[in-house]
Amino acid sequence: MNGSAADRFAGLVTRRSRWIVLGWIVIAATARMIAPSWNSVALDGDFKYLPADRPSVAGDVLLDKALGAQRARSQMVVVMARQNDELHRSGQHDEDELVGLDLLRRLYHRLGEVCVARAMRSGQWISDESDKRVSDDPVDRGWATVAMEAYSQAIELDALFYERLGDRVPDEPVDAMHPRLAIAYWDRGQLRRQFGVDATLVADDLEAAVVLLADIHSVASPMDQRPLDEWLALLDVTSWADSVIGKRLEQPNARLVTLSLSSELAATGNIELLASLEQMLEEVRADASSYLSPTQWESIQDLQLLVTGSAAIGGQTLSAARSAITYTEWFTVGTILLILTLVYRAPLLVAVPVFSIGIAVIVATAVVTMLTDGARAGWWSGLDLRVYTTSRIFVVVILFGAGTDYCLFLISRLREEVARQSSDWQSGCQRALTGVAGAILGSAMTTIFGLGMLWFADFGKFHHTGPIIAICLLVGLCVCMTLTPALLTLLGPAVFWPSVPATQNEATRPISLVGRSRSHAGSGSRSWFWNAVAIALTRRPWVTMVAGWGLLLIPAWYGALHEDGVTHNLARQLDASATSRQGMAIIESHFGIGESSPISVLLLSSETINADQFAEDRQSVVKSLYEVPGVTAVRHLNDPLGDFPPDREIGLLSSDGWRRRAIQNHRLAKLYFLADSDGFENRLHRIDVIVKEDPFSLEAADRLAAINEKVAQLQRDRGESDRWQVLTTGTTPSIVDLRRVTMTDTRRIKIAVVLAVGLVLIAVLRRWVLSGYLIATVLLSYYATLGLTYGFFRWIDGDAFLGLDWKLPVFLFVILVAVGQDYNVYLVTRILEEKRRLGSLAAVRRAVARTGGIITACGLVMSATFFSMTASAWWPYLASTLGIMGADASSNGQTTLRGIVELGFALGLGVVIDTLYVRTVLVPSFVVLHDRYRRDRRARRNPGEDEAPLGPT
């Protein structure tokens, strides 16, 4: 923005200040009323935002088509274990058996309820009183069949539970769940009536329910009125009590219950389901106190009942993200209020920036959510816009941080202008806005264009998050360029109360005026400090620059060395005290980590094959997969548990032979491995491969490559490469695809961001060499920050350190390169402005002295907002130590999301380095050296010519 345009714009803002303030208030109020909330449009997850052409994504799509609504996409696992003892030692821990039976009968009954509710909600459930039957729809009939089996299982477990209680039946009021499961008999009777089963069986169930609870008729709510919404993702329950497959879910000191879910691992509904399941566990524990002896009750305290599994990890991760957002928002606002109060000590100077940024946040988030909602509804043709839960953290911290910086730039310049002509307030406001408009616009454009370059990423979260933040920052820029100066114009000199504007001689103190009266002792200390810094930098620029670069090159080299040292382990995002991580550790130690995360190999034939040939093809693939080193088991339709490798001999009448036949006919085996949907019967093989490595590790990725090569080689040897489409899905394939896509995105984004920010700098500064140097300094700052962050968390975690979160390098690069230029642009534009009146050396000294305090204050604000992202890691513990009400440091260990903490630390550190080191040391010294070089070159070309101030070129 050139001088005349900036002056016209500033004049318009100051003359129309009342209308501008009123307009923004109306816009904010309207936006707040009509815009959807952030959570209502926010998405979550990682894997499902991979490009559609990735093998793991194509595999998921294929399974969705083949299995449809009955496909399990995630799971929750209830772990029941003791750390230092055995559950089944003869004559001991009978209380564990009772607790386990109580839990299982509740879960199987809940499964029955959910299956009936799912069939009813499909709209095809016949509910006419005169002819109650299940519809002929195979899906509805399938759910009703599962419900019948679940109710029967619940009743069997209930009878066993009551038998084990013996004479310990608690002397408490009888209800539908205590001490017998009367509701299960009632529900099964109703379902049998719906099925048209023998009336005698229906009467037996209903009579049993009445015997157990006389008023069951009034107690049992109709199925469509029961609170089951959070449970509707439940597809099936398997446990150690299952006579066929229970063996795989039981070890001497650990037992598992697996809940198969239709929801993705990062579905928001998992939060409510996890809470309901944990509430059920608490009820089981609480009820145990009524039938256990004091000794048994004391023993039960050592029994671990934990919920883990992919959906539990996803649910706790989402919950942690929401907690992190709450902490970040509160600490961001609190930190800014504190810093502004300490800097200004003037109520209105604190209120103006906070009010302006508050309006900006309201309007910006409303604009984004409305655009997103419209894009989802198809209102905006070609606009693919999405927001994510964690995106709000970036919006809040960057809007508050950058917005506060812009306000501080304006207020600092206003103080200087008013000091020159304190009697003309409106004119001073206009000159202040004119003076900083170019710097603010340039600073904002580097951030907006830099973040906008994430649009070129293939990974969905990168692709959408950058433009979302850029749109919000653009709104924030508009607010700070209009609303803030309008408010300052309307408030008048009273904005500085209780201080008074500085005199002409005091104007050189960049921020010493604020919050001080003229007579305040020591008011010139800051001016003296920054004058001394400016003189020291300009006297020995070569020494300053070389020493400055040398000090940062060591951590920068370390950062470049470990830039790829990241972890994609989603479970490690949570704090080690999170119940889902504790439960996963128990599964890993007792059952093996690979058991819960198999690699699914999908083979789809181009044509339908006869059943015998189809089975033969499957067996040949299974046999070849067992030859891959590191493969511990292969599961498929003929061997759902992977217990019977091809070389294992099984007698026709042996117990193993009987068990194998029973497993093959089990409903879960058919549900999981048999694709009988139209178009997929005798065409699709699903084969699960269990490997010994951690599914998130690079070793597991190598194993996946070996599996793919083995299957491909088999197809080539048989001359069938063209007939079969081979895909892999599961945790390891998804992680491999995620790693490949994000690494490619990172390289592409780095180039795009550097080019975009460089072009903006050239447009603003009109100096090619200087713009290139500024880019180089932020690159140095990025790598140094990355190295220091990597070293810090490696020191914190010790041997448990797996690497930084995989999203950190790309977000750190984009935000630091873009945001880090704010202070450089503000300093350099001030240097160029001063050169119009002074020589080069004097201009640098004056610019550093004039802007040193305000840029430092701005940098501290921005770094503090980024550091607020780490609040969830330390505030609960600090608050608990201080005894603050409502702060529970042990809230299931799920308030900390490691990736957000690491990124907040890195961004805060990076801004500190940019503000206090790069801007203070590296930039001024280079400007002096560069101008000295240009002056010397001009002197050689034109001997005897007087030195003239060097303007922009």
CSV table of C-alpha atoms in Angstrom, one decimal, residues 51 85-86 216 229 292 338 355 357 360 417 468 664 723 726 758 768 794 853:
chain,number,residue,atom,x,y,z
A,51,PRO,CA,-5.9,-39.3,-1.1
A,85,ASP,CA,-1.2,-62.2,40.4
A,86,GLU,CA,-3.3,-64.7,38.4
A,216,ILE,CA,-41.5,-55.4,34.9
A,229,ASP,CA,-28.0,-43.2,21.0
A,292,LEU,CA,-18.4,-59.0,48.3
A,338,LEU,CA,-1.6,-9.9,31.6
A,355,PHE,CA,-12.3,-6.1,22.1
A,357,ILE,CA,-9.6,-9.4,18.5
A,360,ALA,CA,-12.3,-10.8,14.8
A,417,GLU,CA,2.4,10.9,16.2
A,468,ILE,CA,-9.0,-21.9,7.0
A,664,GLN,CA,-15.7,-71.5,10.8
A,723,ARG,CA,-7.1,-61.2,-12.8
A,726,VAL,CA,-4.5,-56.7,-4.5
A,758,GLY,CA,9.5,-14.4,-0.8
A,768,TRP,CA,15.6,-8.7,-3.8
A,794,ARG,CA,14.2,-36.4,23.9
A,853,GLY,CA,10.6,-2.3,22.6
